[in-house]
mmCIF file of C-alpha atoms in Angstrom:
data_model
loop_
_atom_site.group_PDB
_atom_site.id
_atom_site.type_symbol
_atom_site.label_atom_id
_atom_site.label_comp_id
_atom_site.label_asym_id
_atom_site.label_seq_id
_atom_site.Cartn_x
_atom_site.Cartn_y
_atom_site.Cartn_z
ATOM 1 C CA UNK A 1 -30.773 26.029 -24.592
ATOM 2 C CA UNK A 2 -32.406 27.202 -21.376
ATOM 3 C CA UNK A 3 -31.622 25.532 -18.075
ATOM 4 C CA UNK A 4 -28.554 23.976 -19.572
ATOM 5 C CA UNK A 5 -26.586 25.277 -16.651
ATOM 6 C CA UNK A 6 -28.636 23.180 -14.219
ATOM 7 C CA UNK A 7 -27.149 19.921 -12.957
ATOM 8 C CA UNK A 8 -29.623 17.503 -11.377
ATOM 9 C CA UNK A 9 -28.102 15.206 -8.751
ATOM 10 C CA UNK A 10 -29.155 11.572 -8.962
ATOM 11 C CA UNK A 11 -27.641 8.304 -7.853
ATOM 12 C CA UNK A 12 -24.327 8.427 -9.668
ATOM 13 C CA UNK A 13 -21.034 9.009 -7.908
ATOM 14 C CA UNK A 14 -20.199 12.470 -6.581
ATOM 15 C CA UNK A 15 -17.382 12.742 -9.114
ATOM 16 C CA UNK A 16 -19.803 12.375 -12.040
ATOM 17 C CA UNK A 17 -21.580 15.517 -10.903
ATOM 18 C CA UNK A 18 -18.342 17.334 -10.106
ATOM 19 C CA UNK A 19 -17.261 16.661 -13.686
ATOM 20 C CA UNK A 20 -20.638 17.866 -15.001
ATOM 21 C CA UNK A 21 -20.384 21.143 -13.074
ATOM 22 C CA UNK A 22 -16.757 21.754 -14.069
ATOM 23 C CA UNK A 23 -17.659 21.048 -17.703
ATOM 24 C CA UNK A 24 -20.457 23.623 -17.660
ATOM 25 C CA UNK A 25 -18.137 26.286 -16.255
ATOM 26 C CA UNK A 26 -15.553 25.379 -18.903
ATOM 27 C CA UNK A 27 -18.290 25.649 -21.552
ATOM 28 C CA UNK A 28 -18.561 29.316 -20.682
ATOM 29 C CA UNK A 29 -21.368 29.486 -18.138
ATOM 30 C CA UNK A 30 -20.534 31.855 -15.306
ATOM 31 C CA UNK A 31 -23.307 30.396 -13.175
ATOM 32 C CA UNK A 32 -24.193 26.737 -12.588
ATOM 33 C CA UNK A 33 -27.120 25.558 -10.456
ATOM 34 C CA UNK A 34 -27.004 22.186 -8.702
ATOM 35 C CA UNK A 35 -30.428 20.770 -7.838
ATOM 36 C CA UNK A 36 -31.232 17.777 -5.660
ATOM 37 C CA UNK A 37 -34.132 16.196 -3.836
ATOM 38 C CA UNK A 38 -34.360 13.869 -0.863
ATOM 39 C CA UNK A 39 -31.301 11.851 -0.009
ATOM 40 C CA UNK A 40 -29.388 13.203 -2.995
ATOM 41 C CA UNK A 41 -29.116 16.533 -1.145
ATOM 42 C CA UNK A 42 -26.013 15.362 0.735
ATOM 43 C CA UNK A 43 -24.408 14.426 -2.574
ATOM 44 C CA UNK A 44 -25.215 17.859 -3.996
ATOM 45 C CA UNK A 45 -23.336 19.496 -1.112
ATOM 46 C CA UNK A 46 -20.427 17.077 -1.626
ATOM 47 C CA UNK A 47 -20.273 17.945 -5.326
ATOM 48 C CA UNK A 48 -20.352 21.698 -4.693
ATOM 49 C CA UNK A 49 -17.619 21.458 -2.051
ATOM 50 C CA UNK A 50 -15.359 19.302 -4.232
ATOM 51 C CA UNK A 51 -15.765 21.661 -7.208
ATOM 52 C CA UNK A 52 -14.892 24.670 -5.049
ATOM 53 C CA UNK A 53 -12.093 23.166 -2.983
ATOM 54 C CA UNK A 54 -10.351 20.828 -5.401
ATOM 55 C CA UNK A 55 -11.045 21.855 -8.981
ATOM 56 C CA UNK A 56 -12.142 25.459 -9.335
ATOM 57 C CA UNK A 57 -10.810 27.817 -6.665
ATOM 58 C CA UNK A 58 -12.220 30.677 -8.800
ATOM 59 C CA UNK A 59 -15.761 29.482 -8.174
ATOM 60 C CA UNK A 60 -17.868 30.211 -5.108
ATOM 61 C CA UNK A 61 -21.308 29.432 -3.724
ATOM 62 C CA UNK A 62 -23.547 32.426 -4.424
ATOM 63 C CA UNK A 63 -26.844 31.168 -3.101
ATOM 64 C CA UNK A 64 -28.361 28.244 -1.232
ATOM 65 C CA UNK A 65 -32.053 27.445 -1.126
ATOM 66 C CA UNK A 66 -34.031 24.691 0.523
ATOM 67 C CA UNK A 67 -37.644 23.846 -0.033
ATOM 68 C CA UNK A 68 -40.301 21.167 -0.174
ATOM 69 C CA UNK A 69 -41.698 19.644 -3.351
ATOM 70 C CA UNK A 70 -44.710 17.429 -3.746
ATOM 71 C CA UNK A 71 -44.091 14.301 -5.764
ATOM 72 C CA UNK A 72 -46.582 11.812 -7.145
ATOM 73 C CA UNK A 73 -46.049 8.324 -5.751
ATOM 74 C CA UNK A 74 -46.444 5.167 -7.814
ATOM 75 C CA UNK A 75 -49.967 4.528 -6.571
ATOM 76 C CA UNK A 76 -51.060 8.092 -7.316
ATOM 77 C CA UNK A 77 -50.531 9.168 -3.722
ATOM 78 C CA UNK A 78 -48.617 12.343 -2.993
ATOM 79 C CA UNK A 79 -45.572 12.717 -0.813
ATOM 80 C CA UNK A 80 -43.477 15.671 0.264
ATOM 81 C CA UNK A 81 -39.774 15.626 -0.427
ATOM 82 C CA UNK A 82 -37.140 18.176 0.555
ATOM 83 C CA UNK A 83 -35.234 19.917 -2.189
ATOM 84 C CA UNK A 84 -32.082 21.994 -2.405
ATOM 85 C CA UNK A 85 -30.560 24.366 -4.938
ATOM 86 C CA UNK A 86 -26.922 25.408 -4.852
ATOM 87 C CA UNK A 87 -25.990 28.286 -7.165
ATOM 88 C CA UNK A 88 -22.295 28.475 -7.977
ATOM 89 C CA UNK A 89 -20.663 31.389 -9.790
ATOM 90 C CA UNK A 90 -17.242 32.398 -11.005
ATOM 91 C CA UNK A 91 -15.788 35.022 -8.693
ATOM 92 C CA UNK A 92 -15.832 38.564 -10.048
ATOM 93 C CA UNK B 1 -25.373 27.271 28.590
ATOM 94 C CA UNK B 2 -23.787 28.305 25.301
ATOM 95 C CA UNK B 3 -24.617 26.479 22.082
ATOM 96 C CA UNK B 4 -27.728 25.093 23.677
ATOM 97 C CA UNK B 5 -29.656 26.307 20.683
ATOM 98 C CA UNK B 6 -27.651 24.023 18.370
ATOM 99 C CA UNK B 7 -29.240 20.751 17.288
ATOM 100 C CA UNK B 8 -26.842 18.179 15.838
ATOM 101 C CA UNK B 9 -28.432 15.812 13.348
ATOM 102 C CA UNK B 10 -27.487 12.150 13.746
ATOM 103 C CA UNK B 11 -29.097 8.871 12.802
ATOM 104 C CA UNK B 12 -32.390 9.200 14.620
ATOM 105 C CA UNK B 13 -35.683 9.784 12.813
ATOM 106 C CA UNK B 14 -36.404 13.188 11.311
ATOM 107 C CA UNK B 15 -39.222 13.677 13.821
ATOM 108 C CA UNK B 16 -36.802 13.384 16.769
ATOM 109 C CA UNK B 17 -34.937 16.411 15.463
ATOM 110 C CA UNK B 18 -38.116 18.271 14.577
ATOM 111 C CA UNK B 19 -39.207 17.834 18.189
ATOM 112 C CA UNK B 20 -35.807 19.012 19.439
ATOM 113 C CA UNK B 21 -35.961 22.176 17.343
ATOM 114 C CA UNK B 22 -39.561 22.947 18.305
ATOM 115 C CA UNK B 23 -38.679 22.403 21.973
ATOM 116 C CA UNK B 24 -35.811 24.897 21.797
ATOM 117 C CA UNK B 25 -38.048 27.555 20.259
ATOM 118 C CA UNK B 26 -40.658 26.854 22.933
ATOM 119 C CA UNK B 27 -37.910 27.179 25.564
ATOM 120 C CA UNK B 28 -37.525 30.783 24.503
ATOM 121 C CA UNK B 29 -34.717 30.758 21.958
ATOM 122 C CA UNK B 30 -35.500 32.988 19.005
ATOM 123 C CA UNK B 31 -32.765 31.335 16.948
ATOM 124 C CA UNK B 32 -31.994 27.632 16.554
ATOM 125 C CA UNK B 33 -29.116 26.252 14.483
ATOM 126 C CA UNK B 34 -29.332 22.790 12.916
ATOM 127 C CA UNK B 35 -25.949 21.231 12.126
ATOM 128 C CA UNK B 36 -25.236 18.106 10.119
ATOM 129 C CA UNK B 37 -22.384 16.353 8.376
ATOM 130 C CA UNK B 38 -22.224 13.866 5.520
ATOM 131 C CA UNK B 39 -25.339 11.893 4.769
ATOM 132 C CA UNK B 40 -27.207 13.463 7.697
ATOM 133 C CA UNK B 41 -27.378 16.697 5.672
ATOM 134 C CA UNK B 42 -30.510 15.513 3.846
ATOM 135 C CA UNK B 43 -32.145 14.796 7.198
ATOM 136 C CA UNK B 44 -31.243 18.282 8.443
ATOM 137 C CA UNK B 45 -33.080 19.817 5.480
ATOM 138 C CA UNK B 46 -36.052 17.518 6.106
ATOM 139 C CA UNK B 47 -36.167 18.580 9.767
ATOM 140 C CA UNK B 48 -35.990 22.302 8.937
ATOM 141 C CA UNK B 49 -38.724 21.988 6.316
ATOM 142 C CA UNK B 50 -41.042 20.022 8.602
ATOM 143 C CA UNK B 51 -40.572 22.530 11.453
ATOM 144 C CA UNK B 52 -41.349 25.441 9.138
ATOM 145 C CA UNK B 53 -44.210 23.908 7.156
ATOM 146 C CA UNK B 54 -46.009 21.751 9.708
ATOM 147 C CA UNK B 55 -45.281 22.955 13.218
ATOM 148 C CA UNK B 56 -44.076 26.538 13.371
ATOM 149 C CA UNK B 57 -45.339 28.804 10.589
ATOM 150 C CA UNK B 58 -43.843 31.711 12.556
ATOM 151 C CA UNK B 59 -40.336 30.384 12.004
ATOM 152 C CA UNK B 60 -38.216 30.887 8.892
ATOM 153 C CA UNK B 61 -34.805 29.929 7.558
ATOM 154 C CA UNK B 62 -32.485 32.881 8.098
ATOM 155 C CA UNK B 63 -29.224 31.474 6.838
ATOM 156 C CA UNK B 64 -27.805 28.406 5.134
ATOM 157 C CA UNK B 65 -24.130 27.488 5.070
ATOM 158 C CA UNK B 66 -22.244 24.599 3.570
ATOM 159 C CA UNK B 67 -18.646 23.681 4.176
ATOM 160 C CA UNK B 68 -16.072 20.937 4.468
ATOM 161 C CA UNK B 69 -14.728 19.546 7.725
ATOM 162 C CA UNK B 70 -11.777 17.272 8.240
ATOM 163 C CA UNK B 71 -12.488 14.266 10.414
ATOM 164 C CA UNK B 72 -10.069 11.769 11.932
ATOM 165 C CA UNK B 73 -10.705 8.229 10.719
ATOM 166 C CA UNK B 74 -10.399 5.191 12.953
ATOM 167 C CA UNK B 75 -6.908 4.381 11.725
ATOM 168 C CA UNK B 76 -5.713 7.943 12.290
ATOM 169 C CA UNK B 77 -6.213 8.864 8.651
ATOM 170 C CA UNK B 78 -8.029 12.047 7.776
ATOM 171 C CA UNK B 79 -11.056 12.410 5.542
ATOM 172 C CA UNK B 80 -13.063 15.361 4.319
ATOM 173 C CA UNK B 81 -16.756 15.447 5.013
ATOM 174 C CA UNK B 82 -19.325 18.005 3.885
ATOM 175 C CA UNK B 83 -21.177 19.949 6.539
ATOM 176 C CA UNK B 84 -24.263 22.121 6.637
ATOM 177 C CA UNK B 85 -25.712 24.670 9.046
ATOM 178 C CA UNK B 86 -29.317 25.811 8.898
ATOM 179 C CA UNK B 87 -30.157 28.839 11.057
ATOM 180 C CA UNK B 88 -33.844 29.176 11.868
ATOM 181 C CA UNK B 89 -35.390 32.227 13.509
ATOM 182 C CA UNK B 90 -38.773 33.400 14.672
ATOM 183 C CA UNK B 91 -40.149 35.932 12.217
ATOM 184 C CA UNK B 92 -40.006 39.553 13.380
#
């Protein structure tokens, strides 16, 4: 299954996403990507920090990316929204 | 004045911080650092993206960092808060 190591951050609690990331590492992935848009970006950083500092000291942040995505509004209008990707890997 | 090229993101509108960053580049700094904690992190990314995409095409993101800071609560208790630093530079 491609992209199965990608965790999309939504409106659930930070701990839901922490658990999702930890589960993917425990499933054997050595790289997990956390993706978020808009206000969920802060929660993505929270999740990455909690995984690293509290649950998986053997995991580190390999790469951070920010960008802008265009989303289609309800009325068909377009809006720009910031996005972020946090790539976490098991330390060599 | 040291650290004068650091913009701290608070609760103002994104455009306030965009203006602050643009002003610092126009003042002659070739590097400006945007810092944010907690929920302001999303706004920091918004500000960086707007500067880069709308106002200063000659500026790029050089470095991104995330971390955790300990803050003192009102009652003297300590809490962890996520932090982010976005370093923007004028392209060579």
